[in-house]
mmCIF file of C-alpha atoms and ligand atoms in Angstrom:
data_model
loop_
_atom_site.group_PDB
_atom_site.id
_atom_site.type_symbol
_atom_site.label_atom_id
_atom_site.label_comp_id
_atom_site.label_asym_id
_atom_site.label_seq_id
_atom_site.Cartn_x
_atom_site.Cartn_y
_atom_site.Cartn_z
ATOM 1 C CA UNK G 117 -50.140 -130.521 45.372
ATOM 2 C CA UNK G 118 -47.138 -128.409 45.738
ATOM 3 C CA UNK G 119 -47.403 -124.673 44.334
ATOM 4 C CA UNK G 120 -45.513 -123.908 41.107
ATOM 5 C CA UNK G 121 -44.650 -120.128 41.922
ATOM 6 C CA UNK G 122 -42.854 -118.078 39.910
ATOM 7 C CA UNK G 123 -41.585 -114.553 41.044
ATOM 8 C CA UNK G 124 -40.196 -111.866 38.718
ATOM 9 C CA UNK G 125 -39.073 -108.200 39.087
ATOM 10 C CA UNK G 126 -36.199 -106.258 38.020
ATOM 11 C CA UNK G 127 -31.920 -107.393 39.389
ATOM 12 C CA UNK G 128 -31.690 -106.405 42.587
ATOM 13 C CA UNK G 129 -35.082 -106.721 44.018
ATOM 14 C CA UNK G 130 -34.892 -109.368 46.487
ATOM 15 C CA UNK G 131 -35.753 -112.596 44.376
ATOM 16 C CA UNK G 132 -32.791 -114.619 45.408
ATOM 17 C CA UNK G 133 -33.782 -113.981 49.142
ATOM 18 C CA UNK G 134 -37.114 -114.525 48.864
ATOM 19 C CA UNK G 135 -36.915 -117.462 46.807
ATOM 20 C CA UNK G 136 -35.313 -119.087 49.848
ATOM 21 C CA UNK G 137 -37.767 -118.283 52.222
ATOM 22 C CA UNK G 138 -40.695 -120.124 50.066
ATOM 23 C CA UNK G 139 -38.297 -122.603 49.350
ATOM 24 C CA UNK G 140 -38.019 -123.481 53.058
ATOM 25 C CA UNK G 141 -41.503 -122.340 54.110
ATOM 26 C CA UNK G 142 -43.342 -125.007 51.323
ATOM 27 C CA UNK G 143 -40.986 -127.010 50.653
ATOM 28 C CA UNK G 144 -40.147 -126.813 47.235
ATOM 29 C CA UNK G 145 -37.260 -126.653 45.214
ATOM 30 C CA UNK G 146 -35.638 -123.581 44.284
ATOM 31 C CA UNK G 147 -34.870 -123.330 40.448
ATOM 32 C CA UNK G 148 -32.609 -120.215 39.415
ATOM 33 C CA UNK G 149 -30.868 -120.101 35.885
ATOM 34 C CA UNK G 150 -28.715 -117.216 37.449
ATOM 35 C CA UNK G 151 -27.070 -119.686 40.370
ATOM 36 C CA UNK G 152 -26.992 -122.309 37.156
ATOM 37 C CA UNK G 153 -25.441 -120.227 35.343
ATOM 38 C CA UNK G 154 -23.287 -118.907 37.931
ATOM 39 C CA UNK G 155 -21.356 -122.575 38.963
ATOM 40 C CA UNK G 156 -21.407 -122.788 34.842
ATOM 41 C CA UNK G 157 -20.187 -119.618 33.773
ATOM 42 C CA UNK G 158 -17.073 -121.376 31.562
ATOM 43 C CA UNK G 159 -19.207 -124.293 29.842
ATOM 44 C CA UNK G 160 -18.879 -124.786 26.274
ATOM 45 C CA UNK G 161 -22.152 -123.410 24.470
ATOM 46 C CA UNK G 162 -20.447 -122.978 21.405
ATOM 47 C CA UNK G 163 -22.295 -125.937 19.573
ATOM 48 C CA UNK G 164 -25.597 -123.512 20.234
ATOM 49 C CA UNK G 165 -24.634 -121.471 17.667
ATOM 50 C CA UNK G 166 -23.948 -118.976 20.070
ATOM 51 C CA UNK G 167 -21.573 -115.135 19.904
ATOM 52 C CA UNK G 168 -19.767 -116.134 22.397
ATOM 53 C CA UNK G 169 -18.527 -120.022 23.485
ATOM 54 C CA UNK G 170 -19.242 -119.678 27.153
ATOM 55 C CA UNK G 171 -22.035 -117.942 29.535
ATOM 56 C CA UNK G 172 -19.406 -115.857 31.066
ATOM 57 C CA UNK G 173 -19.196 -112.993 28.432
ATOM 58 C CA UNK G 174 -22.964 -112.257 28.367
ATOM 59 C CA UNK G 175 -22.947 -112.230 32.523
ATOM 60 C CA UNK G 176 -19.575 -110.141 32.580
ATOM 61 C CA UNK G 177 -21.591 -107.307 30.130
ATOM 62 C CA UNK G 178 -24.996 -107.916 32.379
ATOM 63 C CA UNK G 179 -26.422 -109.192 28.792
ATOM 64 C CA UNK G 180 -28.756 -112.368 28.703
ATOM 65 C CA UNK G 181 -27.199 -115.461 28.178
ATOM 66 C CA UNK G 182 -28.885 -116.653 24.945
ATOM 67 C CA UNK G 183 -32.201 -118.624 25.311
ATOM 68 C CA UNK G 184 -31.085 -122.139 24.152
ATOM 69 C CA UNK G 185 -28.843 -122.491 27.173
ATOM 70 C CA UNK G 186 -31.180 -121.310 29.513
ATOM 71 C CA UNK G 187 -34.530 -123.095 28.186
ATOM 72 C CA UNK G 188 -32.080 -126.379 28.951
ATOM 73 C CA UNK G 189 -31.441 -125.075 31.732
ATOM 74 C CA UNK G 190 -34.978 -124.932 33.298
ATOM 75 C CA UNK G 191 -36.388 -127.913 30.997
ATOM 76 C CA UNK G 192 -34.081 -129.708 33.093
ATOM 77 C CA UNK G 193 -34.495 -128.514 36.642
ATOM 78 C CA UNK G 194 -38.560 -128.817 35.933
ATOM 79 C CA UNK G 195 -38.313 -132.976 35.146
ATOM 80 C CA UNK G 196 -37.457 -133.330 38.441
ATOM 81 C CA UNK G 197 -39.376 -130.569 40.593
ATOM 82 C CA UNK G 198 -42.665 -131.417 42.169
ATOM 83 C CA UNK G 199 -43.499 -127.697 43.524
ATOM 84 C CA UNK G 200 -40.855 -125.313 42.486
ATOM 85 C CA UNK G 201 -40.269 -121.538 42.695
ATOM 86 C CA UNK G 202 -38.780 -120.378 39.513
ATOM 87 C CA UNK G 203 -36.229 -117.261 39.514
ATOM 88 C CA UNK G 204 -34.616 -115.458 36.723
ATOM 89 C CA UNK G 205 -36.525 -116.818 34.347
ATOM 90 C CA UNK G 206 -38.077 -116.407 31.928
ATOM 91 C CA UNK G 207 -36.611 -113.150 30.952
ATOM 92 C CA UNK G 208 -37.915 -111.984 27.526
ATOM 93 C CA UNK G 209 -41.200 -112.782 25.857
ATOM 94 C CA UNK G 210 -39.229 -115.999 23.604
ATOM 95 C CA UNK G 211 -38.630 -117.588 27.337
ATOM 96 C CA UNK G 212 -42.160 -116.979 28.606
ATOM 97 C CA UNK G 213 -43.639 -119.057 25.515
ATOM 98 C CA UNK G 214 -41.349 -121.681 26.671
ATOM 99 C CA UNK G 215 -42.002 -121.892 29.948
ATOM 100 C CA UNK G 216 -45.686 -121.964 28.752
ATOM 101 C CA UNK G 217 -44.881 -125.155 26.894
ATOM 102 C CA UNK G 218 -42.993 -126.836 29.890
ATOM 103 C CA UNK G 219 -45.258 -126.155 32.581
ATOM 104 C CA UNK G 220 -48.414 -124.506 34.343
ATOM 105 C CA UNK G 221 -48.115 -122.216 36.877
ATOM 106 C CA UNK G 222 -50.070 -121.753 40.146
ATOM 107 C CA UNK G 223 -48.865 -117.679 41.544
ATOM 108 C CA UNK G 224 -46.516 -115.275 39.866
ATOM 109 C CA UNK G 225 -45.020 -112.245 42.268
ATOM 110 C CA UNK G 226 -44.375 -109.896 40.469
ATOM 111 C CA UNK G 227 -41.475 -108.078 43.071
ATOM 112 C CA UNK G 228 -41.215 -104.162 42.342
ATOM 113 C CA UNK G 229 -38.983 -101.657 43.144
ATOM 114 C CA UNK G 230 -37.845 -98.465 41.561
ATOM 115 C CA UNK G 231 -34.542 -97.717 39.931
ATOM 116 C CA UNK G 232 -32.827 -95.445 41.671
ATOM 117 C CA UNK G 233 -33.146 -97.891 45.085
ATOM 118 C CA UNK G 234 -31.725 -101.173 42.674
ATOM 119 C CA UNK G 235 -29.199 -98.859 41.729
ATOM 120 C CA UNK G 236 -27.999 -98.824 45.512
ATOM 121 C CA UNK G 237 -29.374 -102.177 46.206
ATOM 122 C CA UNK G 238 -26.597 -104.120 43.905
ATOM 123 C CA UNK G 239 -23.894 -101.496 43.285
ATOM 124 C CA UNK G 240 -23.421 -102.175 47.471
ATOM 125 C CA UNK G 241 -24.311 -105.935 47.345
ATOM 126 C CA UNK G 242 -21.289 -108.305 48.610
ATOM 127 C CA UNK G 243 -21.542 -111.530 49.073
ATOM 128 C CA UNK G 244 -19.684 -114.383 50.879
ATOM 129 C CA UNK G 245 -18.284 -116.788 48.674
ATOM 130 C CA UNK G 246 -18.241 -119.972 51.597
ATOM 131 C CA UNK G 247 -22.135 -119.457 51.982
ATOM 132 C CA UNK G 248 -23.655 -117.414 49.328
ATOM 133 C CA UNK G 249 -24.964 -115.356 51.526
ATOM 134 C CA UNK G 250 -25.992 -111.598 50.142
ATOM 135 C CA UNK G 251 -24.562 -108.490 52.659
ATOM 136 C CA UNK G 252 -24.531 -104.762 52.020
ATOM 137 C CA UNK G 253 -21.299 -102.018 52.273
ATOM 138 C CA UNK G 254 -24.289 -99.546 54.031
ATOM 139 C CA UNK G 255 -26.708 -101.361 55.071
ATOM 140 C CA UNK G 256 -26.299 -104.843 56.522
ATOM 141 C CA UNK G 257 -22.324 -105.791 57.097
ATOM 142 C CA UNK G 258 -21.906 -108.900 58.701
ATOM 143 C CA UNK G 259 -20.514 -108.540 62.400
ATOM 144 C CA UNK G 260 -18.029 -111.092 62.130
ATOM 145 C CA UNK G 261 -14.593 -110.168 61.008
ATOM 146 C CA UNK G 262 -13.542 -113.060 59.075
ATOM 147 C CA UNK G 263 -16.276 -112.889 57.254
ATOM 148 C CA UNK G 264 -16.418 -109.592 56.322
ATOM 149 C CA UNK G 265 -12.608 -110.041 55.604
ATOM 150 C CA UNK G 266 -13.767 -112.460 52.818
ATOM 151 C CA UNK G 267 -16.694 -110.936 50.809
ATOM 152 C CA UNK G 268 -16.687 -110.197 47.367
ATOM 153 C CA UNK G 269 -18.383 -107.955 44.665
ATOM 154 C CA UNK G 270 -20.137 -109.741 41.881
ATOM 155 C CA UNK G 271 -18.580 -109.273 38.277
ATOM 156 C CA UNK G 272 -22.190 -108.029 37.055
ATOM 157 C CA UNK G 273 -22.350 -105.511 40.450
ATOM 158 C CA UNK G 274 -20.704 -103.211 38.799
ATOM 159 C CA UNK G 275 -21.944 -99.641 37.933
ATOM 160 C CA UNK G 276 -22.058 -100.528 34.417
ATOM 161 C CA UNK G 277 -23.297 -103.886 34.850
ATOM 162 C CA UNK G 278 -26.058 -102.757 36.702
ATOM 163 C CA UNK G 279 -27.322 -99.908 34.529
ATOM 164 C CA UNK G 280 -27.185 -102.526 31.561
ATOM 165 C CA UNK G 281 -29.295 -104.822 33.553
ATOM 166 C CA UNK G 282 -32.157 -102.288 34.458
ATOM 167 C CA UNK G 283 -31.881 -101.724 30.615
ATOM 168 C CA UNK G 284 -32.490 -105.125 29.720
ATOM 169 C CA UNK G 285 -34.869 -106.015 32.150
ATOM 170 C CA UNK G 286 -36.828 -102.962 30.736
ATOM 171 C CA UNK G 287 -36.771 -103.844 27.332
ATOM 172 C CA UNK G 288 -37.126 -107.473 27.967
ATOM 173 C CA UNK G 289 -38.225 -108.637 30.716
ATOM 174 C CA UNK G 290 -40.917 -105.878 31.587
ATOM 175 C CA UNK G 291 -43.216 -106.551 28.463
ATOM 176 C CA UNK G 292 -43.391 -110.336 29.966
ATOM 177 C CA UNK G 293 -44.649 -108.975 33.187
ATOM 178 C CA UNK G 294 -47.119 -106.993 31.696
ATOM 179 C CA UNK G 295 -48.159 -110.078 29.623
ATOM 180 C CA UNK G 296 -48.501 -111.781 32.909
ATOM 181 C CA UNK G 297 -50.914 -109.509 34.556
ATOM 182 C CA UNK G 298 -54.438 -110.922 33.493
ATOM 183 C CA UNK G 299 -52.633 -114.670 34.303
ATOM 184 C CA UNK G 300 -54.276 -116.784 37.572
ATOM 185 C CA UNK G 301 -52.242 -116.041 40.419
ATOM 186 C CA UNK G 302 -50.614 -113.122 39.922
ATOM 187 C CA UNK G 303 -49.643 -110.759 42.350
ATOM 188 C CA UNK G 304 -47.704 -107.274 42.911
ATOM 189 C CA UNK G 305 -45.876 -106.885 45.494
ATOM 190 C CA UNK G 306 -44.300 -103.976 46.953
ATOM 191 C CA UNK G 307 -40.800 -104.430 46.671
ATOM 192 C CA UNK G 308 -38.962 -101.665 48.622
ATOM 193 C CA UNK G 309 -40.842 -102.595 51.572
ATOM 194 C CA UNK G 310 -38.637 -104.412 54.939
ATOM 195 C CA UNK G 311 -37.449 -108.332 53.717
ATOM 196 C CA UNK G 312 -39.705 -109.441 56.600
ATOM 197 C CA UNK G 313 -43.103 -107.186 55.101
ATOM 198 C CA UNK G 314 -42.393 -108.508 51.435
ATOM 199 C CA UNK G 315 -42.315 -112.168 52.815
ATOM 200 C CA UNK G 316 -45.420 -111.818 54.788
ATOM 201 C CA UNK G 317 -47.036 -110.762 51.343
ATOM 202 C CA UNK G 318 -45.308 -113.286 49.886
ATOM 203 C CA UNK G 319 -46.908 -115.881 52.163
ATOM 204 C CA UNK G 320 -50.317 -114.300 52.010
ATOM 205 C CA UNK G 321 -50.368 -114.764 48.382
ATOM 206 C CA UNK G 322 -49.286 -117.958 47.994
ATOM 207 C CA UNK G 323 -52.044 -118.528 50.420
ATOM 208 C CA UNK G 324 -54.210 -117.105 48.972
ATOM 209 C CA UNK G 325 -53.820 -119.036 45.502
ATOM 210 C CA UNK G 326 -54.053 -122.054 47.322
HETATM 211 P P1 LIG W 111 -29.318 -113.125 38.115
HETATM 212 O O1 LIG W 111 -28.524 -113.746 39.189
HETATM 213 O O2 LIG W 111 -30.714 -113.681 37.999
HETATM 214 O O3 LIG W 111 -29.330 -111.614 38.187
HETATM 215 O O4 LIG W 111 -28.614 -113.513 36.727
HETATM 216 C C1 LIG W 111 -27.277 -113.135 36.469
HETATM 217 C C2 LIG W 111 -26.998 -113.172 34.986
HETATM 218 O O5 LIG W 111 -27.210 -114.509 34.482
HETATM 219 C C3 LIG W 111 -27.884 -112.300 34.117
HETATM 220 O O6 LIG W 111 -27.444 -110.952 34.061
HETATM 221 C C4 LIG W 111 -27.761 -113.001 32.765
HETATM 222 O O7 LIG W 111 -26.509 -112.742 32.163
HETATM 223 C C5 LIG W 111 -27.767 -114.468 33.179
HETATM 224 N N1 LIG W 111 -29.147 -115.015 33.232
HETATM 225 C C6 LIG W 111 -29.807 -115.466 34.327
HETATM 226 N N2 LIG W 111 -31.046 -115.886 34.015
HETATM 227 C C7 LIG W 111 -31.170 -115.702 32.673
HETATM 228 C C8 LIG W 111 -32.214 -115.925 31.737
HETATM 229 N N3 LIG W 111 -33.422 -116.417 32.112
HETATM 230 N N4 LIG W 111 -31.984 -115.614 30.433
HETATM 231 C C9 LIG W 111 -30.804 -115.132 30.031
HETATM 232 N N5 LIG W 111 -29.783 -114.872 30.855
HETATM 233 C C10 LIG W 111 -29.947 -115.160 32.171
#
């Protein structure tokens, strides 16, 4: 059967990117509530009750989108996914009990990697908007021109953004992680190592779980 993964860690430490790798390496399909939310950030959430009537004010402040939306979210994506490798959620201990209720769950990579380096990480991060593709101001500009020419800065890539992320992934998405640790499958993983080094211990624990 295809693995259910999911992989967790802090904004900034290479989820997205590795997400794509397993996604192409095992064939399964890549579920991310931030990309959802992303192409959604002006839907109408207002009959949830919510603060605010669309995702974008939450992202904007670097503040969790409320669970409601993104429980639908992943409810959804889930129906259809065989193997999958969840990212971004779930993000507080309310989402995790979901999640327990949706599905089961082969490995969980726990990605680390200390402040100070996400603090560099995402306050550089660019990204072009034709391909999605992530770059760096420092350490990893694209060659070509034109596309240099055309990448943008996040909204939540901000200074302030960022340091209210780390704070809420702290407070609410570090307790889940910890909750995690005694679960079949997991896995640290050291972060801050080279992309190519996390994704070999990427592959050797999903591997391993096999
Ligand atoms: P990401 O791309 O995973 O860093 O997510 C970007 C933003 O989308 C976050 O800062 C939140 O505002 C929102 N978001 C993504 N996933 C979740 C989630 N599981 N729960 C609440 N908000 C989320």
């Amino acid at each position: 059967m295809a693995p259910r993964i999911l992989i967790i860690g802090p904004p900034g430490a290479g989820k997205g990117t590795q997400s794509s790798n397993i996604a192409d390496e095992y064939g399964v399909e890549h579920i991310t509530t931030g990309d959802a939310l992303r192409s959604n950030k002006d839907m109408d959430i207002s009959d949830m009750d919510t603060e605010y009537d669309t995702p974008r004010e939450y992202m904007e402040a670097g503040d969790l989108v409320p669970d409601a939306v993104v429980n639908a979210i992943v409810e959804e994506a889930l129906t259809t996914a065989d193997g999958f490798v969840l990212d971004g959620y779930p993000r507080n201990k309310e989402q995790a009990e979901e999640l327990t209720d949706m599905t089961e769950i082969d490995v969980i990579l726990s990605l680390e990697v200390g402040r100070e380096e996400l603090i560099e990480r995402l306050t550089g991060r660019r990204v072009d908007p034709e391909t999605g593709d992530n770059y760096h101001v420092e350490f990893n500009m694209p060659d070509d021109e034109e596309i240099r020419e055309r990448l943008v800065q996040r909204d939540d890539d901000t200074r302030e953004a960022v340091e209210n992320r780390l704070d809420v992934f702290e407070e609410n998405t570090a307790p889940v992680i910890e909750q995690y640790a005694d679960h079949d499958g997991f896995v640290e993983i050291d972060g801050e190592q080279t992309p190519a080094e996390v994704w070999a211990d990427i592959d050797a624990a999903i591997q391993a779980a096999k």
